[in-house]
PDB file of C-alpha atoms in Angstrom:
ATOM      1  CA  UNK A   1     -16.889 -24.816 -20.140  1.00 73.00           C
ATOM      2  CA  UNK A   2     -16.601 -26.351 -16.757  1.00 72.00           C
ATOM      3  CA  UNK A   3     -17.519 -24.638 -13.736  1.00 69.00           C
ATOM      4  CA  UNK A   4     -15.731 -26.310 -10.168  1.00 67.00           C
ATOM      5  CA  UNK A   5     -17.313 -27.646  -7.826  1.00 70.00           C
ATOM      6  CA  UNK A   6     -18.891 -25.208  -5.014  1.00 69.00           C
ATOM      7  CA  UNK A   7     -16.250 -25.599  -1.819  1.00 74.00           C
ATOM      8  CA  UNK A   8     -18.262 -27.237   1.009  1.00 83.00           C
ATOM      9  CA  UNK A   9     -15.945 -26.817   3.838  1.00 89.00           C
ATOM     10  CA  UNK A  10     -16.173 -24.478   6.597  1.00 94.00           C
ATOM     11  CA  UNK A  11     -14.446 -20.931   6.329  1.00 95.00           C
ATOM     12  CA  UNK A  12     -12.240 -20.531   9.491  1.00 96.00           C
ATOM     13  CA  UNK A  13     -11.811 -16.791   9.277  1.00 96.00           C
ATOM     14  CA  UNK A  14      -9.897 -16.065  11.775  1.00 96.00           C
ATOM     15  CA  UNK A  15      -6.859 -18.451  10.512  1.00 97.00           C
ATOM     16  CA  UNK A  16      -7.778 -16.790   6.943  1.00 98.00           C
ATOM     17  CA  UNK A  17      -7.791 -12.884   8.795  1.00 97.00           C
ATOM     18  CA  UNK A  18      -4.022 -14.363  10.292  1.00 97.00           C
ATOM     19  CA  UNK A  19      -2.962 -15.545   6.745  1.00 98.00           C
ATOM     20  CA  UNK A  20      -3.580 -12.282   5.039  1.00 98.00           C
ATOM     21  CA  UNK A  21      -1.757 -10.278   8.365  1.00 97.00           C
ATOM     22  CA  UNK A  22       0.844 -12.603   7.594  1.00 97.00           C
ATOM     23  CA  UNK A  23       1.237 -11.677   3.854  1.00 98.00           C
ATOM     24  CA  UNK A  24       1.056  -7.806   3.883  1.00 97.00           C
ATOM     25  CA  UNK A  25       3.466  -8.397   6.860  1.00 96.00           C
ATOM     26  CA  UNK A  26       6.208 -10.395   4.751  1.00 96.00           C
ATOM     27  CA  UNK A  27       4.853 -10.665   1.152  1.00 96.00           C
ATOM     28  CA  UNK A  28       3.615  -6.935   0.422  1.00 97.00           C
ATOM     29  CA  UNK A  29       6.025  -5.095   2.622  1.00 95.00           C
ATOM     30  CA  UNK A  30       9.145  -6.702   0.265  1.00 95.00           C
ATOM     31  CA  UNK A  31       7.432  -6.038  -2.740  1.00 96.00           C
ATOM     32  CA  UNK A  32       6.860  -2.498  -1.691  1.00 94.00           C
ATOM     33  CA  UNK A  33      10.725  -1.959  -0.138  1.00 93.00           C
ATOM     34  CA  UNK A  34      11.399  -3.221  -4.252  1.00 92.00           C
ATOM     35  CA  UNK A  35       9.535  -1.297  -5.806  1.00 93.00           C
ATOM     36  CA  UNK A  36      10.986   1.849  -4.186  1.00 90.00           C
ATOM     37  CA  UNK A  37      14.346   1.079  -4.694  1.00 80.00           C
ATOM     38  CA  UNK A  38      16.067   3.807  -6.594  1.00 79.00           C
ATOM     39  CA  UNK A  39      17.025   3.405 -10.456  1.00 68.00           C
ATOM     40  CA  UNK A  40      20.496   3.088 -10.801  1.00 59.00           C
ATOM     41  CA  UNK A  41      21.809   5.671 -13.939  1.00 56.00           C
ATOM     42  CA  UNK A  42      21.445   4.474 -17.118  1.00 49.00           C
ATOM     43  CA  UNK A  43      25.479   4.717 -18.210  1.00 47.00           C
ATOM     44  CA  UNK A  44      25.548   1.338 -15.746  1.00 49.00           C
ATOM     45  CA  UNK A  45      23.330  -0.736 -17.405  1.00 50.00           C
ATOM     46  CA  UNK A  46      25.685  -1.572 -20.588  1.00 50.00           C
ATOM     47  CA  UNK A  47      25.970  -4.291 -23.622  1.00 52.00           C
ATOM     48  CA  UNK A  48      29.334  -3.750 -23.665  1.00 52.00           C
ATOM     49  CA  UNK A  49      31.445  -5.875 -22.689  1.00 57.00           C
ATOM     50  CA  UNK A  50      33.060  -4.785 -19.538  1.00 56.00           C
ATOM     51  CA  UNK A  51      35.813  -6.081 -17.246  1.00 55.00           C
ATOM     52  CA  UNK A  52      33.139  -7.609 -15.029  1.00 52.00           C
ATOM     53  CA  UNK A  53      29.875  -8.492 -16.181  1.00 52.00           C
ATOM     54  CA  UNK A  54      28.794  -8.862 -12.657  1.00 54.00           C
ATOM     55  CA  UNK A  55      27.942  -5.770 -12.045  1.00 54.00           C
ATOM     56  CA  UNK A  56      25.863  -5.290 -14.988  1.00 55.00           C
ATOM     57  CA  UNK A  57      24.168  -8.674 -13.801  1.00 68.00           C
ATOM     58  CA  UNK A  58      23.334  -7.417 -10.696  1.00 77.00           C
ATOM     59  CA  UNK A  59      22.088  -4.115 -11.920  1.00 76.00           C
ATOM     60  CA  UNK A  60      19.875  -5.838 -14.498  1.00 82.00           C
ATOM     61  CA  UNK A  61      18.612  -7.692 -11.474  1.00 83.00           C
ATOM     62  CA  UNK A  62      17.519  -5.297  -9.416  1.00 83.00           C
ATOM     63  CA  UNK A  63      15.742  -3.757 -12.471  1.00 85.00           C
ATOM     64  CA  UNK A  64      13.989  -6.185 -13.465  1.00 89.00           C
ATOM     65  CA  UNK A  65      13.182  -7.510  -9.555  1.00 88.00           C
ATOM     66  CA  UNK A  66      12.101  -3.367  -9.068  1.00 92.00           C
ATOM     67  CA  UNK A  67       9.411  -3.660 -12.456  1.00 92.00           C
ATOM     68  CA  UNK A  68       8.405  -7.237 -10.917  1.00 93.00           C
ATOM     69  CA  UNK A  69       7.608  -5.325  -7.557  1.00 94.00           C
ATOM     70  CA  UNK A  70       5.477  -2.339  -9.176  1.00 95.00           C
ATOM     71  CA  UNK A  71       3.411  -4.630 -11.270  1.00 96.00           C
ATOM     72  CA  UNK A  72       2.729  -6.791  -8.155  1.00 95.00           C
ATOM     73  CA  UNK A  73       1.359  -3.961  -6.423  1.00 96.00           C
ATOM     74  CA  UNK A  74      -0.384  -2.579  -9.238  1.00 97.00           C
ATOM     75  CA  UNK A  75      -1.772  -6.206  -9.400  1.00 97.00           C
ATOM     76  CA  UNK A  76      -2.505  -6.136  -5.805  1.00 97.00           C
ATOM     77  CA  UNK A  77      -4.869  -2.404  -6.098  1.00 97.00           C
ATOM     78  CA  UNK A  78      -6.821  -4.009  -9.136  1.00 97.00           C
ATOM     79  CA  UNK A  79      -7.702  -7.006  -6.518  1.00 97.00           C
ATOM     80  CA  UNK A  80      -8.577  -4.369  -4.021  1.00 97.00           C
ATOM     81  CA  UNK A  81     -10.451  -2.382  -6.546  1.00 97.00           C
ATOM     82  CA  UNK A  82     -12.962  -5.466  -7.180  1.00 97.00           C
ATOM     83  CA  UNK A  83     -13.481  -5.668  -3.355  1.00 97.00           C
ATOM     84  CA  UNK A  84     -17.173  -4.817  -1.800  1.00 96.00           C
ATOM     85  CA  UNK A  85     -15.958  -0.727  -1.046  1.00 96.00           C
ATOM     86  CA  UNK A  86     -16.076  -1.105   2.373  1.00 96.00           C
ATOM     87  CA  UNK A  87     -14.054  -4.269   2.309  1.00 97.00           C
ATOM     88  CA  UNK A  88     -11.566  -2.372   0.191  1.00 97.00           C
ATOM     89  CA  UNK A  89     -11.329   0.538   2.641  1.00 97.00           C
ATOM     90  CA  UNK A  90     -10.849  -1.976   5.582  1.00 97.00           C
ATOM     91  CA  UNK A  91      -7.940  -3.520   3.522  1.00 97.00           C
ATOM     92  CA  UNK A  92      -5.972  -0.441   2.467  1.00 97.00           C
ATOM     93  CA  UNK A  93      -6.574   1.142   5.970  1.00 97.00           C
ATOM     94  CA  UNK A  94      -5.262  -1.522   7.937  1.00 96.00           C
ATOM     95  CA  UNK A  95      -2.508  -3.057   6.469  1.00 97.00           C
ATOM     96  CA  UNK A  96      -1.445  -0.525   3.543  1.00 96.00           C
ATOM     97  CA  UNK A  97      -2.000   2.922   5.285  1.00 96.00           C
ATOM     98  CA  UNK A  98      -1.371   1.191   8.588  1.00 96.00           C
ATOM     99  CA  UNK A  99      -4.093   2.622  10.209  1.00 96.00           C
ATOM    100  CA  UNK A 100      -5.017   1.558  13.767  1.00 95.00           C
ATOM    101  CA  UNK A 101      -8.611  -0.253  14.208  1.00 94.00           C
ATOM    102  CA  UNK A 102     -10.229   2.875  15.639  1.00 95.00           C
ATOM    103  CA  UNK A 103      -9.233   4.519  12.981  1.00 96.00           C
ATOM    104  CA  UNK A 104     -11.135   2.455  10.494  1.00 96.00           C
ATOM    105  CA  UNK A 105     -13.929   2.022  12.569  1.00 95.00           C
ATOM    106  CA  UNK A 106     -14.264   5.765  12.227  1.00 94.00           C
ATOM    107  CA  UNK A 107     -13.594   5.982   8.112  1.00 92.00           C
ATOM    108  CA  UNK A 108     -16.236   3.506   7.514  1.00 94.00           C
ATOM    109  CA  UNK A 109     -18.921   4.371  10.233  1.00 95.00           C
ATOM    110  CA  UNK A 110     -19.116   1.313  12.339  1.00 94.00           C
ATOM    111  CA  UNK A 111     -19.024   0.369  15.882  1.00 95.00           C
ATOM    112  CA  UNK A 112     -15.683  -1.708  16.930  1.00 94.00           C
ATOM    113  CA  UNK A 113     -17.933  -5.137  16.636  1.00 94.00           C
ATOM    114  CA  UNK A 114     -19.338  -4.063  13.614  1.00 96.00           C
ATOM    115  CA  UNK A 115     -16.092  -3.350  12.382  1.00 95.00           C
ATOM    116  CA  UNK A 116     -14.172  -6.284  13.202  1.00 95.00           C
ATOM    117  CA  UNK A 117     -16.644  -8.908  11.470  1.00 96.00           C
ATOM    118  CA  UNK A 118     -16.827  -6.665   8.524  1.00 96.00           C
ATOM    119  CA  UNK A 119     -12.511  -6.744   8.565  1.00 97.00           C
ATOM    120  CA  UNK A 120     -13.112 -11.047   8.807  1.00 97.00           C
ATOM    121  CA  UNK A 121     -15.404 -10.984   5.543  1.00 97.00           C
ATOM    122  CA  UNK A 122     -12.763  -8.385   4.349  1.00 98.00           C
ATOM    123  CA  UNK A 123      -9.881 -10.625   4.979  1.00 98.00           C
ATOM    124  CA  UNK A 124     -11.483 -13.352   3.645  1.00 98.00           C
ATOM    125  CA  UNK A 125     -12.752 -11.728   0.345  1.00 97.00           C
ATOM    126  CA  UNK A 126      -9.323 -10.463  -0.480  1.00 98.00           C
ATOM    127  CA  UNK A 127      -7.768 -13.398   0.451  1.00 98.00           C
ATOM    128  CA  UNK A 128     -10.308 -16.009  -1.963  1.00 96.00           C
ATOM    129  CA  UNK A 129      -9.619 -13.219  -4.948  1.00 97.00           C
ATOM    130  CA  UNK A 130      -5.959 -13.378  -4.505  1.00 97.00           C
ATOM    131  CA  UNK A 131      -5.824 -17.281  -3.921  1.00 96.00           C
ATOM    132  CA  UNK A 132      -7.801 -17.624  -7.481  1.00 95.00           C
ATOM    133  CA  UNK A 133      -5.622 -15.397  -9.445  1.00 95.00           C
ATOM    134  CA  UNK A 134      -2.473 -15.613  -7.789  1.00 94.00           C
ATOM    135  CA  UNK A 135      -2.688 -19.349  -6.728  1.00 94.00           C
ATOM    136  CA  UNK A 136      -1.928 -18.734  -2.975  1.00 95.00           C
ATOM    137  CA  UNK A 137      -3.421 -20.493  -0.111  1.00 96.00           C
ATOM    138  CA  UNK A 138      -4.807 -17.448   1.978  1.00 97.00           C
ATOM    139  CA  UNK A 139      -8.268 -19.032   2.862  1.00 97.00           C
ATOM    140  CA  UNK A 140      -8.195 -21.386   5.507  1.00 96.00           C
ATOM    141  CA  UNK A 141     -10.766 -23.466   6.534  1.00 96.00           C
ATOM    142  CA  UNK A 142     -12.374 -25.404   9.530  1.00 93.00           C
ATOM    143  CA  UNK A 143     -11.019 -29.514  10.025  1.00 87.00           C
ATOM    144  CA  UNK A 144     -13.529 -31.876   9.957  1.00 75.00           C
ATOM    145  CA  UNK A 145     -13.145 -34.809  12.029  1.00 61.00           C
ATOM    146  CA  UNK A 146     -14.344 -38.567  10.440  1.00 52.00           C
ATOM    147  CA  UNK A 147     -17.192 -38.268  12.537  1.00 52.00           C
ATOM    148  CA  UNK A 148     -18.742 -35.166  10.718  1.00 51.00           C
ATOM    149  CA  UNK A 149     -17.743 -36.307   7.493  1.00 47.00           C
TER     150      UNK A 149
END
């Protein structure tokens, strides 16, 4: 078994906070307007030969882009689910529920300060979990210049 290496560089948060904005913004939001697309009836989805198999190409589509969608999001609640709690509140409240930042500070006790570094770590937590099983590039970090190095 071989372990990686531990990653030396400097978390830049903030980028990281942007990044994971970013992808509930684009990312979750179209897997979500997916998943809730309605089911077409079943006499449409056919083995039949037909006149045009388009159709039944493009129904098969959407079906199986609508099951992609669910199981992303599903996918996306088990990462949330293996968040610190309060982390996991943060997450769902701001950018699933689309809460407002008062409104979080309020469901998980904290002063606005508080709350905002605790939403950084939050971002930054989901964003490493979902980078190392999804293989995105959430986490940002600091640049170095030659003279640190």
């Amino acid at each position: 078994m071989k372990l990686d290496t531990p990653e030396t560089r400097e978390i830049n948060y903030i980028q990281t906070k942007k990044n994971v904005i970013k992808w509930f913004d684009v990312e979750y939001s179209k897997y979500q307007r997916l998943a809730s697309l309605p089911l077409l009836p079943n006499n449409t989805l056919s083995l039949a030969p037909a006149r045009s198999t388009a159709h039944a190409n493009n129904v098969e589509d959407r079906t199986v882009a609508r099951t992609n969608a669910k199981q992303v999001l599903e996918f996306i609640n088990a990462i949330l689910d293996t968040l610190d709690e309060r982390h996991k509140i943060i997450i769902k409240c701001r950018y699933i529920q689309k809460m407002t930042m008062w409104q979080v500070c309020e469901m998980i006790a904290l002063e606005r300060s508080q709350t905002t570094l605790e939403h950084r770590k939050a971002c930054y937590e989901f964003a490493r979990t979902l980078d190392m099983t999804a293989g995105t590039n959430l986490v940002a970090y600091k640049e170095t210049s030659d003279n640190e190095r």
